[in-house]
Amino acid sequence: MNQKTDHLENLRKLARSPKSYLVGSADSKQPDLPGRDRRAVLHRAQSGRYRLTDQRHVAVVGGGIAGLAAATVLAERGASVTLVEANDYLGGRVAAWPLDDDRTMSRGFHAFFRQYYNLRSLLKRIDPELNRLVGVEDYPLQRPDGMRDSFTSLPKTPPWSILSF
């Protein structure tokens, strides 16, 4: 057996098991699987509250999508939040800058597709109608050899969209 088949067999063992391995569940236990860190300790998580009952000040490190999402949820639940970011812009790995030939170079997570429900929900908190999102006709990808891949001919409706690949 190789590493991939070992991993698949371990997943099959988990699927056949009658016990839950969810951390914090009433009958949680450590799964006896090869490669598991046996020194790990499971701690039950306390139930969360929608609103904080006392004043809290929380520092969130990083102004990328995850940091912005965490800061938003904490503020909505009543915490005073300080967001700490090393750069002079927010977005983390999401960035774009102009090139000398009037093109734009983009890096990171810079396209917001319809199926990104959690991200759309976060953006709706500041723009309920998502008017600031600008739709594009195509999302071309250019390969290093100069060839371009286009998405215009793909169906836009699931599951046909994924089946077309």
mmCIF file with all atom_site columns, C-alpha atoms in Angstrom:
data_model
loop_
_atom_site.group_PDB
_atom_site.id
_atom_site.type_symbol
_atom_site.label_atom_id
_atom_site.label_alt_id
_atom_site.label_comp_id
_atom_site.label_asym_id
_atom_site.label_entity_id
_atom_site.label_seq_id
_atom_site.pdbx_PDB_ins_code
_atom_site.Cartn_x
_atom_site.Cartn_y
_atom_site.Cartn_z
_atom_site.occupancy
_atom_site.B_iso_or_equiv
_atom_site.pdbx_formal_charge
_atom_site.auth_seq_id
_atom_site.auth_comp_id
_atom_site.auth_asym_id
_atom_site.auth_atom_id
_atom_site.pdbx_PDB_model_num
ATOM 1   C CA . MET A 1 1   ? 0.000   0.000  0.000   1.00 0.00 ? 1   MET A CA 1
ATOM 2   C CA . ASN A 1 2   ? 1.145   3.535  -0.640  1.00 0.00 ? 2   ASN A CA 1
ATOM 3   C CA . GLN A 1 3   ? 0.463   6.704  1.316   1.00 0.00 ? 3   GLN A CA 1
ATOM 4   C CA . LYS A 1 4   ? -2.645  7.597  -0.710  1.00 0.00 ? 4   LYS A CA 1
ATOM 5   C CA . THR A 1 5   ? -4.290  4.187  -0.315  1.00 0.00 ? 5   THR A CA 1
ATOM 6   C CA . ASP A 1 6   ? -3.397  4.159  3.408   1.00 0.00 ? 6   ASP A CA 1
ATOM 7   C CA . HIS A 1 7   ? -5.115  7.527  3.804   1.00 0.00 ? 7   HIS A CA 1
ATOM 8   C CA . LEU A 1 8   ? -8.193  6.318  1.916   1.00 0.00 ? 8   LEU A CA 1
ATOM 9   C CA . GLU A 1 9   ? -8.381  3.201  4.075   1.00 0.00 ? 9   GLU A CA 1
ATOM 10  C CA . ASN A 1 10  ? -8.204  5.351  7.217   1.00 0.00 ? 10  ASN A CA 1
ATOM 11  C CA . LEU A 1 11  ? -11.077 7.484  5.920   1.00 0.00 ? 11  LEU A CA 1
ATOM 12  C CA . ARG A 1 12  ? -13.088 4.330  5.234   1.00 0.00 ? 12  ARG A CA 1
ATOM 13  C CA . LYS A 1 13  ? -12.485 3.174  8.833   1.00 0.00 ? 13  LYS A CA 1
ATOM 14  C CA . LEU A 1 14  ? -13.798 6.496  10.109  1.00 0.00 ? 14  LEU A CA 1
ATOM 15  C CA . ALA A 1 15  ? -16.866 6.284  7.878   1.00 0.00 ? 15  ALA A CA 1
ATOM 16  C CA . ARG A 1 16  ? -17.705 2.756  9.130   1.00 0.00 ? 16  ARG A CA 1
ATOM 17  C CA . SER A 1 17  ? -17.278 3.651  12.788  1.00 0.00 ? 17  SER A CA 1
ATOM 18  C CA . PRO A 1 18  ? -20.463 4.077  14.853  1.00 0.00 ? 18  PRO A CA 1
ATOM 19  C CA . LYS A 1 19  ? -18.783 6.612  17.152  1.00 0.00 ? 19  LYS A CA 1
ATOM 20  C CA . SER A 1 20  ? -18.514 10.335 16.541  1.00 0.00 ? 20  SER A CA 1
ATOM 21  C CA . TYR A 1 21  ? -15.083 11.903 16.347  1.00 0.00 ? 21  TYR A CA 1
ATOM 22  C CA . LEU A 1 22  ? -16.333 15.473 16.501  1.00 0.00 ? 22  LEU A CA 1
ATOM 23  C CA . VAL A 1 23  ? -14.459 17.449 19.114  1.00 0.00 ? 23  VAL A CA 1
ATOM 24  C CA . GLY A 1 24  ? -16.800 18.435 21.893  1.00 0.00 ? 24  GLY A CA 1
ATOM 25  C CA . SER A 1 25  ? -19.519 15.906 21.131  1.00 0.00 ? 25  SER A CA 1
ATOM 26  C CA . ALA A 1 26  ? -20.829 13.962 24.103  1.00 0.00 ? 26  ALA A CA 1
ATOM 27  C CA . ASP A 1 27  ? -19.282 10.682 22.981  1.00 0.00 ? 27  ASP A CA 1
ATOM 28  C CA . SER A 1 28  ? -16.133 12.002 21.327  1.00 0.00 ? 28  SER A CA 1
ATOM 29  C CA . LYS A 1 29  ? -12.997 9.907  21.595  1.00 0.00 ? 29  LYS A CA 1
ATOM 30  C CA . GLN A 1 30  ? -9.617  9.815  19.960  1.00 0.00 ? 30  GLN A CA 1
ATOM 31  C CA . PRO A 1 31  ? -9.685  7.833  16.701  1.00 0.00 ? 31  PRO A CA 1
ATOM 32  C CA . ASP A 1 32  ? -7.036  5.118  16.651  1.00 0.00 ? 32  ASP A CA 1
ATOM 33  C CA . LEU A 1 33  ? -5.543  5.876  13.259  1.00 0.00 ? 33  LEU A CA 1
ATOM 34  C CA . PRO A 1 34  ? -1.952  5.664  12.062  1.00 0.00 ? 34  PRO A CA 1
ATOM 35  C CA . GLY A 1 35  ? -0.316  9.073  11.904  1.00 0.00 ? 35  GLY A CA 1
ATOM 36  C CA . ARG A 1 36  ? -2.541  10.652 14.555  1.00 0.00 ? 36  ARG A CA 1
ATOM 37  C CA . ASP A 1 37  ? -0.681  12.622 17.210  1.00 0.00 ? 37  ASP A CA 1
ATOM 38  C CA . ARG A 1 38  ? -1.426  10.550 20.305  1.00 0.00 ? 38  ARG A CA 1
ATOM 39  C CA . ARG A 1 39  ? -0.257  13.402 22.551  1.00 0.00 ? 39  ARG A CA 1
ATOM 40  C CA . ALA A 1 40  ? -3.114  15.572 21.315  1.00 0.00 ? 40  ALA A CA 1
ATOM 41  C CA . VAL A 1 41  ? -5.783  16.348 23.871  1.00 0.00 ? 41  VAL A CA 1
ATOM 42  C CA . LEU A 1 42  ? -9.367  17.127 22.942  1.00 0.00 ? 42  LEU A CA 1
ATOM 43  C CA . HIS A 1 43  ? -10.976 19.968 24.883  1.00 0.00 ? 43  HIS A CA 1
ATOM 44  C CA . ARG A 1 44  ? -14.707 20.564 24.841  1.00 0.00 ? 44  ARG A CA 1
ATOM 45  C CA . ALA A 1 45  ? -15.548 24.013 23.538  1.00 0.00 ? 45  ALA A CA 1
ATOM 46  C CA . GLN A 1 46  ? -17.918 26.198 25.507  1.00 0.00 ? 46  GLN A CA 1
ATOM 47  C CA . SER A 1 47  ? -21.159 27.178 23.862  1.00 0.00 ? 47  SER A CA 1
ATOM 48  C CA . GLY A 1 48  ? -20.870 30.476 22.059  1.00 0.00 ? 48  GLY A CA 1
ATOM 49  C CA . ARG A 1 49  ? -23.108 33.479 22.599  1.00 0.00 ? 49  ARG A CA 1
ATOM 50  C CA . TYR A 1 50  ? -24.485 35.649 19.857  1.00 0.00 ? 50  TYR A CA 1
ATOM 51  C CA . ARG A 1 51  ? -23.764 38.806 21.905  1.00 0.00 ? 51  ARG A CA 1
ATOM 52  C CA . LEU A 1 52  ? -21.036 39.245 24.475  1.00 0.00 ? 52  LEU A CA 1
ATOM 53  C CA . THR A 1 53  ? -22.363 39.832 27.973  1.00 0.00 ? 53  THR A CA 1
ATOM 54  C CA . ASP A 1 54  ? -19.411 41.954 29.050  1.00 0.00 ? 54  ASP A CA 1
ATOM 55  C CA . GLN A 1 55  ? -17.172 44.501 27.328  1.00 0.00 ? 55  GLN A CA 1
ATOM 56  C CA . ARG A 1 56  ? -14.230 42.855 25.547  1.00 0.00 ? 56  ARG A CA 1
ATOM 57  C CA . HIS A 1 57  ? -11.386 44.339 23.557  1.00 0.00 ? 57  HIS A CA 1
ATOM 58  C CA . VAL A 1 58  ? -9.965  41.976 20.958  1.00 0.00 ? 58  VAL A CA 1
ATOM 59  C CA . ALA A 1 59  ? -6.929  42.344 18.694  1.00 0.00 ? 59  ALA A CA 1
ATOM 60  C CA . VAL A 1 60  ? -7.135  40.681 15.285  1.00 0.00 ? 60  VAL A CA 1
ATOM 61  C CA . VAL A 1 61  ? -3.769  40.214 13.588  1.00 0.00 ? 61  VAL A CA 1
ATOM 62  C CA . GLY A 1 62  ? -3.912  40.403 9.806   1.00 0.00 ? 62  GLY A CA 1
ATOM 63  C CA . GLY A 1 63  ? -6.140  42.351 7.460   1.00 0.00 ? 63  GLY A CA 1
ATOM 64  C CA . GLY A 1 64  ? -6.659  39.611 4.889   1.00 0.00 ? 64  GLY A CA 1
ATOM 65  C CA . ILE A 1 65  ? -10.061 38.108 4.165   1.00 0.00 ? 65  ILE A CA 1
ATOM 66  C CA . ALA A 1 66  ? -9.967  35.871 7.266   1.00 0.00 ? 66  ALA A CA 1
ATOM 67  C CA . GLY A 1 67  ? -8.873  38.715 9.554   1.00 0.00 ? 67  GLY A CA 1
ATOM 68  C CA . LEU A 1 68  ? -11.499 41.077 8.165   1.00 0.00 ? 68  LEU A CA 1
ATOM 69  C CA . ALA A 1 69  ? -14.186 38.401 8.574   1.00 0.00 ? 69  ALA A CA 1
ATOM 70  C CA . ALA A 1 70  ? -13.113 37.701 12.171  1.00 0.00 ? 70  ALA A CA 1
ATOM 71  C CA . ALA A 1 71  ? -13.040 41.419 13.029  1.00 0.00 ? 71  ALA A CA 1
ATOM 72  C CA . THR A 1 72  ? -16.499 41.897 11.494  1.00 0.00 ? 72  THR A CA 1
ATOM 73  C CA . VAL A 1 73  ? -18.109 39.047 13.436  1.00 0.00 ? 73  VAL A CA 1
ATOM 74  C CA . LEU A 1 74  ? -16.450 40.109 16.698  1.00 0.00 ? 74  LEU A CA 1
ATOM 75  C CA . ALA A 1 75  ? -17.624 43.706 16.261  1.00 0.00 ? 75  ALA A CA 1
ATOM 76  C CA . GLU A 1 76  ? -21.153 42.536 15.414  1.00 0.00 ? 76  GLU A CA 1
ATOM 77  C CA . ARG A 1 77  ? -21.200 40.535 18.640  1.00 0.00 ? 77  ARG A CA 1
ATOM 78  C CA . GLY A 1 78  ? -20.250 43.561 20.715  1.00 0.00 ? 78  GLY A CA 1
ATOM 79  C CA . ALA A 1 79  ? -16.466 43.384 21.038  1.00 0.00 ? 79  ALA A CA 1
ATOM 80  C CA . SER A 1 80  ? -14.251 46.406 20.626  1.00 0.00 ? 80  SER A CA 1
ATOM 81  C CA . VAL A 1 81  ? -11.838 45.346 17.873  1.00 0.00 ? 81  VAL A CA 1
ATOM 82  C CA . THR A 1 82  ? -8.365  46.550 16.943  1.00 0.00 ? 82  THR A CA 1
ATOM 83  C CA . LEU A 1 83  ? -7.200  45.250 13.569  1.00 0.00 ? 83  LEU A CA 1
ATOM 84  C CA . VAL A 1 84  ? -3.411  45.031 13.215  1.00 0.00 ? 84  VAL A CA 1
ATOM 85  C CA . GLU A 1 85  ? -2.016  44.875 9.658   1.00 0.00 ? 85  GLU A CA 1
ATOM 86  C CA . ALA A 1 86  ? 1.663   45.019 8.654   1.00 0.00 ? 86  ALA A CA 1
ATOM 87  C CA . ASN A 1 87  ? 0.967   46.549 5.230   1.00 0.00 ? 87  ASN A CA 1
ATOM 88  C CA . ASP A 1 88  ? -0.464  49.976 4.468   1.00 0.00 ? 88  ASP A CA 1
ATOM 89  C CA . TYR A 1 89  ? -3.462  48.320 2.752   1.00 0.00 ? 89  TYR A CA 1
ATOM 90  C CA . LEU A 1 90  ? -6.037  45.696 3.653   1.00 0.00 ? 90  LEU A CA 1
ATOM 91  C CA . GLY A 1 91  ? -6.668  42.502 1.746   1.00 0.00 ? 91  GLY A CA 1
ATOM 92  C CA . GLY A 1 92  ? -3.665  40.341 2.572   1.00 0.00 ? 92  GLY A CA 1
ATOM 93  C CA . ARG A 1 93  ? -2.780  38.301 -0.486  1.00 0.00 ? 93  ARG A CA 1
ATOM 94  C CA . VAL A 1 94  ? -5.544  39.955 -2.469  1.00 0.00 ? 94  VAL A CA 1
ATOM 95  C CA . ALA A 1 95  ? -3.797  42.708 -4.398  1.00 0.00 ? 95  ALA A CA 1
ATOM 96  C CA . ALA A 1 96  ? -3.675  44.367 -7.790  1.00 0.00 ? 96  ALA A CA 1
ATOM 97  C CA . TRP A 1 97  ? -1.357  46.967 -9.266  1.00 0.00 ? 97  TRP A CA 1
ATOM 98  C CA . PRO A 1 98  ? -0.949  48.673 -12.651 1.00 0.00 ? 98  PRO A CA 1
ATOM 99  C CA . LEU A 1 99  ? 1.828   47.624 -15.026 1.00 0.00 ? 99  LEU A CA 1
ATOM 100 C CA . ASP A 1 100 ? 3.695   49.970 -17.363 1.00 0.00 ? 100 ASP A CA 1
ATOM 101 C CA . ASP A 1 101 ? 1.755   48.735 -20.428 1.00 0.00 ? 101 ASP A CA 1
ATOM 102 C CA . ASP A 1 102 ? -1.706  49.721 -19.056 1.00 0.00 ? 102 ASP A CA 1
ATOM 103 C CA . ARG A 1 103 ? -2.506  46.188 -17.914 1.00 0.00 ? 103 ARG A CA 1
ATOM 104 C CA . THR A 1 104 ? -3.218  45.210 -14.322 1.00 0.00 ? 104 THR A CA 1
ATOM 105 C CA . MET A 1 105 ? -1.451  42.450 -12.433 1.00 0.00 ? 105 MET A CA 1
ATOM 106 C CA . SER A 1 106 ? -3.623  40.649 -9.873  1.00 0.00 ? 106 SER A CA 1
ATOM 107 C CA . ARG A 1 107 ? -2.502  38.316 -7.126  1.00 0.00 ? 107 ARG A CA 1
ATOM 108 C CA . GLY A 1 108 ? -4.393  36.135 -4.734  1.00 0.00 ? 108 GLY A CA 1
ATOM 109 C CA . PHE A 1 109 ? -8.094  35.717 -4.244  1.00 0.00 ? 109 PHE A CA 1
ATOM 110 C CA . HIS A 1 110 ? -9.389  38.463 -6.499  1.00 0.00 ? 110 HIS A CA 1
ATOM 111 C CA . ALA A 1 111 ? -12.493 37.045 -8.138  1.00 0.00 ? 111 ALA A CA 1
ATOM 112 C CA . PHE A 1 112 ? -15.745 36.597 -6.254  1.00 0.00 ? 112 PHE A CA 1
ATOM 113 C CA . PHE A 1 113 ? -17.766 33.868 -7.897  1.00 0.00 ? 113 PHE A CA 1
ATOM 114 C CA . ARG A 1 114 ? -21.475 33.386 -7.161  1.00 0.00 ? 114 ARG A CA 1
ATOM 115 C CA . GLN A 1 115 ? -20.907 30.115 -5.328  1.00 0.00 ? 115 GLN A CA 1
ATOM 116 C CA . TYR A 1 116 ? -18.759 31.811 -2.647  1.00 0.00 ? 116 TYR A CA 1
ATOM 117 C CA . TYR A 1 117 ? -21.786 32.190 -0.355  1.00 0.00 ? 117 TYR A CA 1
ATOM 118 C CA . ASN A 1 118 ? -19.902 32.994 2.850   1.00 0.00 ? 118 ASN A CA 1
ATOM 119 C CA . LEU A 1 119 ? -17.846 35.718 1.204   1.00 0.00 ? 119 LEU A CA 1
ATOM 120 C CA . ARG A 1 120 ? -20.939 37.215 -0.423  1.00 0.00 ? 120 ARG A CA 1
ATOM 121 C CA . SER A 1 121 ? -22.676 37.190 2.972   1.00 0.00 ? 121 SER A CA 1
ATOM 122 C CA . LEU A 1 122 ? -19.735 39.078 4.493   1.00 0.00 ? 122 LEU A CA 1
ATOM 123 C CA . LEU A 1 123 ? -19.689 41.630 1.671   1.00 0.00 ? 123 LEU A CA 1
ATOM 124 C CA . LYS A 1 124 ? -23.464 42.164 1.991   1.00 0.00 ? 124 LYS A CA 1
ATOM 125 C CA . ARG A 1 125 ? -22.913 43.520 5.493   1.00 0.00 ? 125 ARG A CA 1
ATOM 126 C CA . ILE A 1 126 ? -21.397 46.671 3.995   1.00 0.00 ? 126 ILE A CA 1
ATOM 127 C CA . ASP A 1 127 ? -23.075 46.609 0.575   1.00 0.00 ? 127 ASP A CA 1
ATOM 128 C CA . PRO A 1 128 ? -26.489 44.884 0.910   1.00 0.00 ? 128 PRO A CA 1
ATOM 129 C CA . GLU A 1 129 ? -27.212 44.910 -2.829  1.00 0.00 ? 129 GLU A CA 1
ATOM 130 C CA . LEU A 1 130 ? -23.590 44.094 -3.765  1.00 0.00 ? 130 LEU A CA 1
ATOM 131 C CA . ASN A 1 131 ? -23.575 47.131 -6.042  1.00 0.00 ? 131 ASN A CA 1
ATOM 132 C CA . ARG A 1 132 ? -19.808 47.524 -5.654  1.00 0.00 ? 132 ARG A CA 1
ATOM 133 C CA . LEU A 1 133 ? -19.153 44.149 -7.254  1.00 0.00 ? 133 LEU A CA 1
ATOM 134 C CA . VAL A 1 134 ? -18.692 44.595 -10.966 1.00 0.00 ? 134 VAL A CA 1
ATOM 135 C CA . GLY A 1 135 ? -19.563 41.650 -13.158 1.00 0.00 ? 135 GLY A CA 1
ATOM 136 C CA . VAL A 1 136 ? -17.269 40.640 -15.983 1.00 0.00 ? 136 VAL A CA 1
ATOM 137 C CA . GLU A 1 137 ? -18.131 38.913 -19.242 1.00 0.00 ? 137 GLU A CA 1
ATOM 138 C CA . ASP A 1 138 ? -15.194 36.537 -18.952 1.00 0.00 ? 138 ASP A CA 1
ATOM 139 C CA . TYR A 1 139 ? -12.471 35.610 -16.510 1.00 0.00 ? 139 TYR A CA 1
ATOM 140 C CA . PRO A 1 140 ? -9.591  34.733 -18.845 1.00 0.00 ? 140 PRO A CA 1
ATOM 141 C CA . LEU A 1 141 ? -6.497  32.992 -17.545 1.00 0.00 ? 141 LEU A CA 1
ATOM 142 C CA . GLN A 1 142 ? -3.282  33.473 -19.465 1.00 0.00 ? 142 GLN A CA 1
ATOM 143 C CA . ARG A 1 143 ? -0.777  30.643 -19.456 1.00 0.00 ? 143 ARG A CA 1
ATOM 144 C CA . PRO A 1 144 ? 2.998   31.222 -19.430 1.00 0.00 ? 144 PRO A CA 1
ATOM 145 C CA . ASP A 1 145 ? 3.137   30.213 -23.121 1.00 0.00 ? 145 ASP A CA 1
ATOM 146 C CA . GLY A 1 146 ? 0.708   33.041 -23.998 1.00 0.00 ? 146 GLY A CA 1
ATOM 147 C CA . MET A 1 147 ? -2.364  30.860 -24.600 1.00 0.00 ? 147 MET A CA 1
ATOM 148 C CA . ARG A 1 148 ? -5.555  31.989 -22.865 1.00 0.00 ? 148 ARG A CA 1
ATOM 149 C CA . ASP A 1 149 ? -8.289  29.936 -21.252 1.00 0.00 ? 149 ASP A CA 1
ATOM 150 C CA . SER A 1 150 ? -11.797 31.391 -21.346 1.00 0.00 ? 150 SER A CA 1
ATOM 151 C CA . PHE A 1 151 ? -14.894 30.613 -19.317 1.00 0.00 ? 151 PHE A CA 1
ATOM 152 C CA . THR A 1 152 ? -17.458 32.202 -21.662 1.00 0.00 ? 152 THR A CA 1
ATOM 153 C CA . SER A 1 153 ? -18.512 28.916 -23.272 1.00 0.00 ? 153 SER A CA 1
ATOM 154 C CA . LEU A 1 154 ? -19.117 27.123 -19.958 1.00 0.00 ? 154 LEU A CA 1
ATOM 155 C CA . PRO A 1 155 ? -22.665 26.783 -18.606 1.00 0.00 ? 155 PRO A CA 1
ATOM 156 C CA . LYS A 1 156 ? -23.365 29.119 -15.685 1.00 0.00 ? 156 LYS A CA 1
ATOM 157 C CA . THR A 1 157 ? -25.836 26.821 -13.898 1.00 0.00 ? 157 THR A CA 1
ATOM 158 C CA . PRO A 1 158 ? -24.719 24.057 -11.517 1.00 0.00 ? 158 PRO A CA 1
ATOM 159 C CA . PRO A 1 159 ? -24.281 21.126 -11.934 1.00 0.00 ? 159 PRO A CA 1
ATOM 160 C CA . TRP A 1 160 ? -23.786 21.660 -15.669 1.00 0.00 ? 160 TRP A CA 1
ATOM 161 C CA . SER A 1 161 ? -20.958 24.122 -15.018 1.00 0.00 ? 161 SER A CA 1
ATOM 162 C CA . ILE A 1 162 ? -18.769 21.571 -13.220 1.00 0.00 ? 162 ILE A CA 1
ATOM 163 C CA . LEU A 1 163 ? -19.709 18.749 -15.591 1.00 0.00 ? 163 LEU A CA 1
ATOM 164 C CA . SER A 1 164 ? -18.383 20.734 -18.545 1.00 0.00 ? 164 SER A CA 1
ATOM 165 C CA . PHE A 1 165 ? -14.764 20.397 -17.387 1.00 0.00 ? 165 PHE A CA 1
#
